[in-house]
CSV table of C-alpha atoms and ligand atoms in Angstrom, one decimal:
chain,number,residue,atom,x,y,z
A,319,MET,CA,-0.3,11.5,-4.2
A,320,LYS,CA,-1.6,12.4,-7.7
A,321,THR,CA,-0.5,10.9,-10.9
A,322,GLY,CA,-1.1,11.5,-14.6
A,323,ILE,CA,-1.2,15.2,-14.9
A,324,ASN,CA,0.3,16.2,-11.5
A,325,LYS,CA,3.3,18.4,-11.8
A,326,LYS,CA,3.3,18.1,-15.6
A,327,ASN,CA,4.0,21.2,-17.8
A,328,ILE,CA,1.0,21.6,-20.0
A,329,VAL,CA,0.5,24.3,-22.6
A,330,LEU,CA,-3.1,25.2,-23.3
A,331,GLY,CA,-3.7,26.8,-26.7
A,332,VAL,CA,-7.0,28.7,-27.0
A,333,CYS,CA,-8.3,29.8,-30.4
A,334,GLY,CA,-11.3,32.0,-31.3
A,335,GLY,CA,-14.4,30.0,-31.1
A,336,ILE,CA,-17.6,30.1,-29.0
A,337,ALA,CA,-16.3,27.1,-27.1
A,338,ALA,CA,-13.3,29.2,-25.7
A,339,TYR,CA,-15.4,29.5,-22.5
A,340,LYS,CA,-15.1,25.8,-22.0
A,341,SER,CA,-11.2,26.0,-22.0
A,342,VAL,CA,-11.6,28.1,-18.9
A,343,GLU,CA,-13.0,25.1,-17.1
A,344,LEU,CA,-10.5,22.8,-18.7
A,345,LEU,CA,-7.8,25.0,-17.2
A,346,ARG,CA,-9.4,24.8,-13.8
A,347,LEU,CA,-9.6,21.0,-13.9
A,348,LEU,CA,-5.9,20.8,-15.0
A,349,ILE,CA,-4.8,23.1,-12.2
A,350,LYS,CA,-6.9,21.0,-9.7
A,351,GLN,CA,-5.0,18.0,-10.8
A,352,GLY,CA,-1.7,19.7,-10.0
A,353,ALA,CA,-0.6,20.6,-13.5
A,354,ASN,CA,1.6,23.7,-14.2
A,355,VAL,CA,-0.4,25.2,-17.2
A,356,ARG,CA,0.6,28.0,-19.4
A,357,VAL,CA,-1.8,29.5,-21.8
A,358,ILE,CA,-1.3,30.8,-25.3
A,359,MET,CA,-4.3,32.6,-26.9
A,360,THR,CA,-4.8,33.7,-30.4
A,361,GLN,CA,-5.9,37.2,-31.2
A,362,ASN,CA,-9.3,36.0,-32.1
A,363,ALA,CA,-9.7,34.1,-28.9
A,364,ARG,CA,-9.4,37.4,-27.0
A,365,GLU,CA,-12.7,38.4,-28.7
A,366,PHE,CA,-14.4,35.6,-26.8
A,367,VAL,CA,-12.6,35.4,-23.4
A,368,GLY,CA,-10.2,37.8,-21.7
A,369,PRO,CA,-6.7,36.7,-20.9
A,370,LEU,CA,-7.2,37.9,-17.3
A,371,THR,CA,-9.6,35.1,-16.7
A,372,PHE,CA,-7.0,32.4,-17.7
A,373,GLU,CA,-4.2,34.4,-15.9
A,374,ALA,CA,-6.2,34.4,-12.6
A,375,LEU,CA,-6.6,30.5,-12.8
A,376,CYS,CA,-3.2,29.5,-13.8
A,377,GLY,CA,-1.4,32.1,-11.9
A,378,GLN,CA,1.0,33.3,-14.7
A,379,ALA,CA,0.8,35.6,-17.6
A,380,VAL,CA,-1.0,34.5,-20.7
A,381,CYS,CA,1.0,34.7,-24.0
A,382,THR,CA,-1.0,36.5,-26.7
A,383,SER,CA,1.5,37.8,-29.1
A,384,LEU,CA,5.0,36.9,-30.3
A,385,PHE,CA,6.1,40.4,-29.6
A,386,GLU,CA,5.2,41.1,-26.2
A,387,LYS,CA,7.1,43.5,-24.0
A,388,GLY,CA,9.5,42.1,-21.5
A,389,ALA,CA,13.0,40.6,-21.7
A,390,ASP,CA,11.9,37.0,-22.4
A,391,ALA,CA,9.1,37.6,-24.7
A,392,SER,CA,10.7,36.9,-28.1
A,393,ILE,CA,12.0,33.5,-26.9
A,394,LYS,CA,8.9,32.4,-24.9
A,395,HIS,CA,7.6,30.1,-27.6
A,396,ILE,CA,10.8,28.3,-27.7
A,397,GLU,CA,11.2,27.9,-23.9
A,398,TRP,CA,7.6,26.9,-23.3
A,399,ALA,CA,7.7,24.3,-26.2
A,400,GLU,CA,10.9,22.7,-24.7
A,401,GLN,CA,9.6,22.6,-21.2
A,402,ALA,CA,6.0,21.3,-22.1
A,403,ASP,CA,5.2,17.6,-21.5
A,404,ALA,CA,2.0,18.0,-23.6
A,405,VAL,CA,0.0,20.5,-25.4
A,406,VAL,CA,-3.8,20.8,-25.7
A,407,ILE,CA,-5.5,23.1,-28.2
A,408,ALA,CA,-9.0,23.6,-27.3
A,409,PRO,CA,-11.0,24.9,-29.2
A,410,ALA,CA,-8.9,24.3,-32.4
A,411,THR,CA,-10.4,26.4,-35.2
A,412,ALA,CA,-10.3,25.7,-38.9
A,413,ASN,CA,-7.7,28.4,-39.1
A,414,ILE,CA,-5.1,27.0,-36.7
A,415,ILE,CA,-5.8,23.4,-38.1
A,416,GLY,CA,-5.0,24.8,-41.5
A,417,LYS,CA,-1.8,26.5,-40.3
A,418,LEU,CA,-0.6,23.5,-38.4
A,419,ALA,CA,-1.1,21.1,-41.3
A,420,ASN,CA,1.0,23.3,-43.4
A,421,GLY,CA,3.6,24.3,-41.0
A,422,LEU,CA,2.7,28.0,-41.0
A,423,ALA,CA,4.0,30.2,-38.1
A,424,ASP,CA,2.6,33.6,-38.2
A,425,ASP,CA,1.3,34.2,-34.7
A,426,ALA,CA,2.3,33.2,-31.1
A,427,LEU,CA,0.3,29.9,-31.1
A,428,SER,CA,1.3,28.6,-34.6
A,429,THR,CA,4.9,29.6,-34.1
A,430,PHE,CA,5.0,27.8,-30.7
A,431,MET,CA,3.6,24.7,-32.3
A,432,THR,CA,6.3,24.5,-34.9
A,433,VAL,CA,8.8,24.1,-31.9
A,434,VAL,CA,6.7,21.5,-29.9
A,435,THR,CA,8.0,18.0,-29.9
A,436,ARG,CA,5.7,16.5,-27.2
A,437,PRO,CA,2.2,14.9,-27.6
A,438,VAL,CA,-0.5,17.3,-28.8
A,439,VAL,CA,-4.2,16.8,-28.2
A,440,LEU,CA,-6.2,18.9,-30.8
A,441,CYS,CA,-9.8,19.6,-30.2
A,442,PRO,CA,-11.5,20.9,-33.3
A,443,SER,CA,-14.7,22.9,-32.6
A,444,MET,CA,-16.6,24.8,-35.2
A,445,ASN,CA,-19.7,25.0,-37.4
A,446,THR,CA,-20.7,21.6,-38.8
A,447,HIS,CA,-20.2,22.6,-42.5
A,448,MET,CA,-16.9,24.1,-41.6
A,449,TYR,CA,-15.9,21.0,-39.9
A,450,GLU,CA,-17.0,18.9,-42.8
A,451,ASN,CA,-15.4,21.1,-45.3
A,452,LYS,CA,-13.1,19.1,-47.5
A,453,ALA,CA,-10.0,21.2,-46.9
A,454,VAL,CA,-10.6,21.2,-43.2
A,455,GLN,CA,-10.9,17.4,-43.2
A,456,ARG,CA,-7.8,17.1,-45.4
A,457,ASN,CA,-5.9,19.1,-42.9
A,458,ILE,CA,-7.2,17.1,-39.9
A,459,GLU,CA,-6.2,13.8,-41.6
A,460,ARG,CA,-2.7,15.3,-42.3
A,461,LEU,CA,-2.3,16.3,-38.7
A,462,LYS,CA,-3.4,12.8,-37.6
A,463,ALA,CA,-0.7,11.3,-39.8
A,464,ASP,CA,1.8,13.7,-38.3
A,465,GLY,CA,1.0,12.2,-34.9
A,466,TYR,CA,-1.4,14.7,-33.4
A,467,PHE,CA,-4.2,13.2,-31.2
A,468,VAL,CA,-7.3,14.6,-32.7
A,469,LEU,CA,-10.3,14.4,-30.4
A,470,GLU,CA,-13.4,14.3,-32.7
A,471,PRO,CA,-16.0,17.0,-31.8
A,472,GLU,CA,-19.3,15.9,-30.4
A,473,SER,CA,-22.6,16.1,-32.3
A,474,GLY,CA,-25.4,18.3,-31.0
A,475,LYS,CA,-27.0,21.7,-31.5
A,476,LEU,CA,-24.4,24.4,-32.1
A,477,ALA,CA,-24.4,27.9,-31.2
A,478,CYS,CA,-25.0,28.8,-34.7
A,479,GLY,CA,-28.3,26.9,-34.6
A,480,ILE,CA,-27.1,24.0,-36.8
A,481,THR,CA,-27.3,20.4,-35.5
A,482,GLY,CA,-24.3,18.1,-36.3
A,483,PRO,CA,-20.6,17.6,-35.4
A,484,GLY,CA,-18.7,20.5,-34.1
A,485,ARG,CA,-19.2,20.9,-30.4
A,486,LEU,CA,-16.1,20.8,-28.3
A,487,PRO,CA,-16.2,17.7,-25.9
A,488,GLU,CA,-16.6,18.2,-22.2
A,489,PRO,CA,-13.5,19.5,-20.4
A,490,MET,CA,-13.4,16.3,-18.3
A,491,ASP,CA,-13.1,14.2,-21.6
A,492,ILE,CA,-10.5,16.5,-23.0
A,493,MET,CA,-8.5,16.1,-19.8
A,494,ASP,CA,-8.9,12.3,-19.9
A,495,ARG,CA,-7.5,12.2,-23.4
A,496,LEU,CA,-4.6,14.3,-22.4
A,497,MET,CA,-3.8,11.9,-19.5
A,498,ARG,CA,-3.9,9.1,-22.0
A,499,CYS,CA,-1.3,10.9,-24.1
A,500,LEU,CA,0.9,11.3,-21.1
A,501,ALA,CA,0.6,7.7,-19.8
A,502,PRO,CA,3.2,5.1,-20.7
A,503,LYS,CA,1.8,2.5,-23.2
A,504,ASP,CA,3.1,-0.6,-21.2
A,505,LEU,CA,-0.3,-2.4,-21.5
A,506,GLU,CA,-0.4,-2.1,-25.3
A,507,GLY,CA,-1.9,-5.4,-26.7
A,508,LYS,CA,-3.1,-6.6,-23.3
A,509,ARG,CA,-6.6,-7.4,-22.7
A,510,VAL,CA,-7.9,-6.3,-19.4
A,511,LEU,CA,-11.1,-7.4,-17.7
A,512,VAL,CA,-12.2,-5.3,-14.8
A,513,THR,CA,-15.4,-5.5,-12.6
A,514,ALA,CA,-16.8,-2.7,-10.6
A,515,GLY,CA,-19.6,-1.5,-8.5
A,516,PRO,CA,-22.2,-3.3,-6.3
A,517,THR,CA,-24.6,-5.8,-7.4
A,518,ARG,CA,-28.4,-5.7,-6.7
A,519,GLU,CA,-30.2,-8.8,-5.7
A,520,PRO,CA,-33.9,-8.2,-6.1
A,521,ILE,CA,-36.4,-9.0,-3.2
A,522,ASP,CA,-39.5,-7.8,-5.2
A,523,PRO,CA,-39.9,-5.5,-8.2
A,524,VAL,CA,-39.1,-2.3,-6.0
A,525,ARG,CA,-36.6,-3.6,-3.4
A,526,PHE,CA,-33.2,-5.2,-3.5
A,527,ILE,CA,-30.2,-6.2,-1.4
A,528,SER,CA,-27.0,-4.2,-2.2
A,529,ASN,CA,-24.1,-2.5,-0.8
A,530,PRO,CA,-22.7,1.2,-0.8
A,531,SER,CA,-19.9,0.4,-3.4
A,532,SER,CA,-19.7,3.5,-5.6
A,533,GLY,CA,-17.7,1.7,-8.3
A,534,LYS,CA,-15.0,4.5,-8.2
A,535,MET,CA,-12.0,2.0,-7.6
A,536,GLY,CA,-13.0,-0.4,-10.6
A,537,TYR,CA,-13.6,2.6,-12.9
A,538,ALA,CA,-10.3,4.1,-11.9
A,539,VAL,CA,-8.5,0.8,-12.8
A,540,ALA,CA,-10.4,0.6,-16.2
A,541,ARG,CA,-9.4,4.1,-17.0
A,542,ALA,CA,-5.8,3.7,-16.0
A,543,ALA,CA,-5.6,0.6,-18.0
A,544,GLU,CA,-7.1,2.2,-21.1
A,545,HIS,CA,-4.7,5.2,-20.6
A,546,ARG,CA,-1.7,2.6,-20.7
A,547,GLY,CA,-3.0,1.1,-24.0
A,548,GLY,CA,-4.9,-1.9,-22.7
A,549,ARG,CA,-8.0,-3.1,-24.4
A,550,VAL,CA,-10.4,-2.9,-21.4
A,551,VAL,CA,-13.7,-4.5,-20.8
A,552,LEU,CA,-15.6,-3.1,-17.7
A,553,ILE,CA,-18.3,-5.3,-16.2
A,554,THR,CA,-20.2,-3.2,-13.8
A,555,GLY,CA,-23.1,-3.1,-11.4
A,556,PRO,CA,-25.2,0.0,-11.2
A,557,THR,CA,-23.1,3.2,-10.5
A,558,ASP,CA,-23.5,7.0,-11.1
A,559,LEU,CA,-20.3,7.1,-13.0
A,560,PRO,CA,-19.8,8.1,-16.6
A,561,ASP,CA,-18.5,5.4,-18.9
A,562,PRO,CA,-14.7,5.5,-19.3
A,563,ASN,CA,-13.6,6.6,-22.8
A,564,ASN,CA,-12.6,3.9,-25.2
A,565,VAL,CA,-13.6,1.0,-22.8
A,566,THR,CA,-16.3,-1.7,-23.6
A,567,VAL,CA,-18.6,-1.2,-20.7
A,568,ILE,CA,-21.2,-4.0,-19.8
A,569,GLY,CA,-23.8,-3.1,-17.3
A,570,VAL,CA,-25.3,-5.8,-15.0
A,571,GLN,CA,-27.6,-5.9,-12.0
A,572,THR,CA,-27.2,-9.3,-10.1
A,573,ALA,CA,-24.2,-11.3,-9.1
A,574,ARG,CA,-25.5,-14.1,-11.5
A,575,GLU,CA,-25.5,-11.7,-14.4
A,576,MET,CA,-22.1,-10.5,-13.4
A,577,GLY,CA,-20.8,-14.1,-13.4
A,578,VAL,CA,-22.2,-14.9,-16.8
A,579,LYS,CA,-20.5,-11.9,-18.4
A,580,VAL,CA,-17.2,-12.4,-16.5
A,581,PHE,CA,-17.0,-16.0,-17.6
A,582,GLU,CA,-17.8,-15.1,-21.2
A,583,HIS,CA,-14.8,-12.6,-21.3
A,584,PHE,CA,-12.4,-14.4,-18.9
A,585,ASP,CA,-10.6,-16.7,-21.5
A,586,HIS,CA,-9.8,-13.8,-23.8
A,587,SER,CA,-8.3,-11.8,-21.0
A,588,ASP,CA,-4.7,-11.5,-19.9
A,589,ILE,CA,-5.4,-9.5,-16.8
A,590,ILE,CA,-8.5,-9.8,-14.5
A,591,ILE,CA,-9.1,-7.2,-11.7
A,592,LYS,CA,-12.2,-7.9,-9.7
A,593,ALA,CA,-12.9,-4.7,-7.8
A,594,ALA,CA,-16.7,-5.3,-7.7
A,595,ALA,CA,-18.5,-5.7,-4.4
A,596,VAL,CA,-20.4,-8.7,-5.3
A,597,SER,CA,-23.3,-9.6,-3.0
A,598,ASP,CA,-22.6,-13.0,-1.4
A,599,PHE,CA,-26.3,-13.7,-0.9
A,600,ARG,CA,-29.4,-13.3,-2.9
A,601,PRO,CA,-33.0,-13.7,-1.7
A,602,ARG,CA,-34.0,-17.3,-2.3
A,603,ASP,CA,-37.4,-16.1,-3.8
A,604,GLN,CA,-38.2,-13.1,-5.7
A,605,ALA,CA,-41.7,-11.8,-5.3
A,606,ASP,CA,-43.5,-11.0,-8.6
A,607,GLN,CA,-45.4,-8.2,-6.8
A,608,LYS,CA,-44.4,-5.7,-4.2
A,609,ILE,CA,-44.5,-7.3,-0.8
A,610,LYS,CA,-47.1,-5.7,1.5
A,611,LYS,CA,-46.5,-4.8,5.0
A,612,GLU,CA,-49.3,-6.9,6.4
A,613,ASN,CA,-47.2,-8.8,8.9
A,614,ASP,CA,-45.2,-7.3,11.8
A,615,GLN,CA,-42.2,-9.4,11.0
A,616,GLU,CA,-41.0,-10.9,7.8
A,617,LEU,CA,-38.2,-13.4,7.4
A,618,LEU,CA,-36.1,-13.1,4.3
A,619,ALA,CA,-34.5,-16.5,3.1
A,620,LEU,CA,-31.2,-16.1,1.4
A,621,GLU,CA,-29.1,-18.4,-0.7
A,622,LYS,CA,-25.5,-18.0,-1.5
A,623,ASN,CA,-24.2,-16.4,-4.8
A,624,GLN,CA,-21.4,-18.2,-6.6
A,625,ASP,CA,-18.0,-16.8,-5.6
A,626,ILE,CA,-17.1,-15.6,-9.1
A,627,LEU,CA,-13.5,-14.9,-8.3
A,628,LYS,CA,-12.9,-18.3,-6.7
A,629,GLU,CA,-14.2,-19.9,-9.9
A,630,LEU,CA,-11.9,-17.7,-11.9
A,631,GLY,CA,-9.0,-18.9,-9.7
A,632,ARG,CA,-10.0,-22.5,-10.6
A,633,ARG,CA,-10.0,-21.8,-14.3
A,634,LYS,CA,-6.9,-19.6,-14.3
A,635,LYS,CA,-4.3,-20.4,-16.9
A,636,ASP,CA,-1.6,-18.0,-18.0
A,637,GLN,CA,-3.4,-15.0,-16.6
A,638,VAL,CA,-2.9,-12.5,-13.8
A,639,LEU,CA,-5.8,-12.6,-11.4
A,640,VAL,CA,-6.3,-9.8,-8.9
A,641,GLY,CA,-9.0,-9.5,-6.2
A,642,PHE,CA,-10.0,-7.0,-3.6
A,643,ALA,CA,-10.9,-7.5,0.1
A,644,ALA,CA,-12.8,-4.9,1.9
A,645,GLU,CA,-12.6,-5.8,5.7
A,646,THR,CA,-13.7,-4.2,8.9
A,647,GLU,CA,-11.1,-6.1,11.0
A,648,ASN,CA,-8.2,-8.4,10.7
A,649,LEU,CA,-7.3,-7.2,7.3
A,650,GLU,CA,-4.1,-9.1,6.8
A,651,LYS,CA,-5.4,-12.4,8.0
A,652,TYR,CA,-8.6,-12.3,5.9
A,653,ALA,CA,-6.9,-10.9,2.6
A,654,GLN,CA,-4.2,-13.6,2.9
A,655,LYS,CA,-6.9,-16.3,3.3
A,656,LYS,CA,-8.7,-15.0,0.2
A,657,LEU,CA,-5.6,-14.8,-1.8
A,658,VAL,CA,-4.8,-18.5,-1.1
A,659,GLU,CA,-8.3,-19.8,-1.4
A,660,LYS,CA,-9.1,-18.0,-4.6
A,661,ASN,CA,-5.7,-18.8,-6.3
A,662,LEU,CA,-5.0,-15.1,-6.8
A,663,ASP,CA,-1.7,-13.4,-7.9
A,664,MET,CA,-2.4,-10.3,-5.7
A,665,ILE,CA,-5.1,-8.9,-3.6
A,666,ALA,CA,-5.7,-5.3,-2.7
A,667,GLY,CA,-7.1,-5.0,0.8
A,668,ASN,CA,-8.5,-2.2,2.8
A,669,LEU,CA,-10.3,-1.6,6.0
A,670,VAL,CA,-13.7,-0.1,5.5
A,671,GLY,CA,-15.6,2.1,7.9
A,672,HIS,CA,-13.5,5.3,8.2
A,673,PRO,CA,-13.8,8.3,5.8
A,674,SER,CA,-10.6,8.1,3.9
A,675,ALA,CA,-10.9,4.6,2.7
A,676,GLY,CA,-13.4,2.4,0.9
A,677,PHE,CA,-16.9,2.8,-0.2
A,678,GLY,CA,-17.7,6.0,-2.0
A,679,SER,CA,-14.5,8.0,-1.1
A,680,ASP,CA,-12.1,9.3,-3.6
A,681,THR,CA,-9.2,8.0,-1.7
A,682,ASN,CA,-8.1,4.7,-0.4
A,683,GLU,CA,-5.4,3.3,2.0
A,684,MET,CA,-4.7,0.0,0.6
A,685,THR,CA,-2.3,-2.9,1.3
A,686,LEU,CA,-1.3,-5.2,-1.5
A,687,PHE,CA,-0.7,-8.7,-0.6
A,688,PHE,CA,1.2,-11.1,-2.9
A,689,LYS,CA,1.4,-14.8,-3.5
A,690,ASP,CA,4.9,-15.0,-2.0
A,691,GLU,CA,3.4,-13.9,1.3
A,692,THR,CA,4.9,-10.3,1.0
A,693,LYS,CA,2.9,-7.2,1.5
A,694,GLU,CA,3.1,-3.5,0.4
A,695,PRO,CA,1.2,-0.9,2.4
A,696,LEU,CA,0.2,2.2,0.4
A,697,ALA,CA,-0.2,5.5,1.7
A,698,VAL,CA,-3.6,7.3,1.5
A,699,MET,CA,-3.9,8.3,-2.1
A,700,ASP,CA,-6.5,8.8,-4.7
A,701,LYS,CA,-8.1,5.8,-6.5
A,702,GLU,CA,-6.4,6.8,-9.7
A,703,ALA,CA,-3.0,6.6,-8.1
A,704,VAL,CA,-3.8,3.3,-6.5
A,705,ALA,CA,-5.0,2.0,-9.9
A,706,HIS,CA,-1.7,2.9,-11.5
A,707,ILE,CA,0.3,1.2,-8.7
A,708,LEU,CA,-1.8,-1.9,-9.1
A,709,LEU,CA,-1.1,-2.0,-12.9
A,710,ASP,CA,2.7,-1.4,-12.1
A,711,ARG,CA,2.7,-4.5,-9.8
A,712,ILE,CA,0.7,-6.5,-12.3
A,713,LEU,CA,3.2,-5.8,-15.0
A,714,THR,CA,6.1,-6.7,-12.6
A,715,LEU,CA,4.2,-10.0,-12.0
A,716,MET,CA,3.8,-10.7,-15.8
A,717,ASN,CA,7.4,-10.0,-16.5
A,718,SER,CA,8.9,-12.0,-13.5
B,822,CTP,N1,-16.1,-11.9,-5.1
B,822,CTP,C1,-16.7,-12.6,-6.2
B,822,CTP,N2,-17.9,-13.2,-6.1
B,822,CTP,C2,-18.5,-13.1,-4.9
B,822,CTP,C3,-18.0,-12.5,-3.7
B,822,CTP,C4,-16.8,-11.9,-3.9
B,822,CTP,O1,-16.1,-12.5,-7.3
B,822,CTP,N3,-19.6,-13.9,-4.8
B,822,CTP,C5,-14.8,-11.2,-5.3
B,822,CTP,C6,-14.9,-9.7,-5.1
B,822,CTP,O2,-15.1,-9.1,-6.4
B,822,CTP,C7,-13.5,-9.4,-4.4
B,822,CTP,C8,-13.2,-10.7,-3.7
B,822,CTP,O3,-14.0,-11.7,-4.2
B,822,CTP,O4,-12.5,-9.3,-5.6
B,822,CTP,C9,-13.4,-10.6,-2.2
B,822,CTP,O5,-14.7,-10.0,-2.0
B,822,CTP,P1,-15.1,-9.9,-0.5
B,822,CTP,O6,-16.6,-9.4,-0.4
B,822,CTP,O7,-14.1,-9.0,0.3
B,822,CTP,O8,-15.0,-11.3,0.2
B,822,CTP,P2,-15.7,-12.6,0.2
B,822,CTP,O9,-14.9,-13.6,-0.6
B,822,CTP,O10,-17.2,-12.4,-0.3
B,822,CTP,O11,-15.7,-13.0,1.6
B,822,CTP,P3,-16.4,-12.4,2.9
B,822,CTP,O12,-17.7,-11.8,2.5
B,822,CTP,O13,-16.7,-13.6,3.8
B,822,CTP,O14,-15.4,-11.5,3.6
């Protein structure tokens, strides 16, 4: 199962800028997520990328003119606008921004936009001076006030040689903001604390004890909560994942560091989701220098780390506390035990050790266990879908 963008009708507007090539990649990502995407190109956009490229990816004719041949051509802009769940314009040039801010409708894209009633993500991309031009800024402000979501361009070296703001953000980030526009805002005003990833417990300066947690589940929860309007703090062990947009990310290494940060934020959080794979033990001693292989055998003395979640369960007031349980056997028994012992409201359990679930994979096969001893097995689904279901259940718990 896919959520967010799956089966949504998205219209992608492409204007004439160097960054038009990036909208090809954006289209590919949207299609991969299961969206039904229609493309409208301005006349100038065709100078940069051919409509055929977009057509091949989205499997349908690209709209380039108000007056195309064919029976439905003259009403296409009305029909597409009415069927759209959201619109994204990337890149958006100074010209389209000016037209939209003033309600002008003199080509296919601007005319279509006057009919749109759904969320619009506008991605300005142009030369820095052009972007900073007073009239352009005035138009952008006006569009923000009109309810457009304007994704600020990134700074960097632009194709024209200038360095400054004007670069189109990465397609992944544009898609992420589009997903946010489409998500319900049912976590508005809620403070959400999420932990993710493994911890690393140093043995010496070059070695550590850890586990293969990729952090994907916790990051998916953080992103989903942010999409739904939550104010999210993500405390994470080392991962290869990019920081989620609009989330406060705090990086830690050890379980002790994670504990310190979690306790710091706990009192100010309404919802706490502990997806991190915290190391239960740490080496009792940490060598200052690299341990040499002089002996045939070495014994490593370990001492227990604090169970952060258990401590949160003790301190819990009017908060929803959710844990995870990755088990290799007896999932239900162990998950239920952790639910009770750590005073949780819900625990998401899964069996690890097979490819479709757990560490590192993009999908998970989870079972949710609740305080009233009920359980809900979920189908194999991607971690983003699991994250949204977790948040749905949390909201139900909060409102019951
Ligand atoms: N957890 C924690 N602090 C620890 C260990 C675990 O906060 N020192 C949290 C994890 O983030 C997870 C839950 O407790 O949400 C369960 O973690 P898991 O490793 O499955 O279980 P443990 O409680 O460590 O028990 P065991 O290793 O014996 O299965």
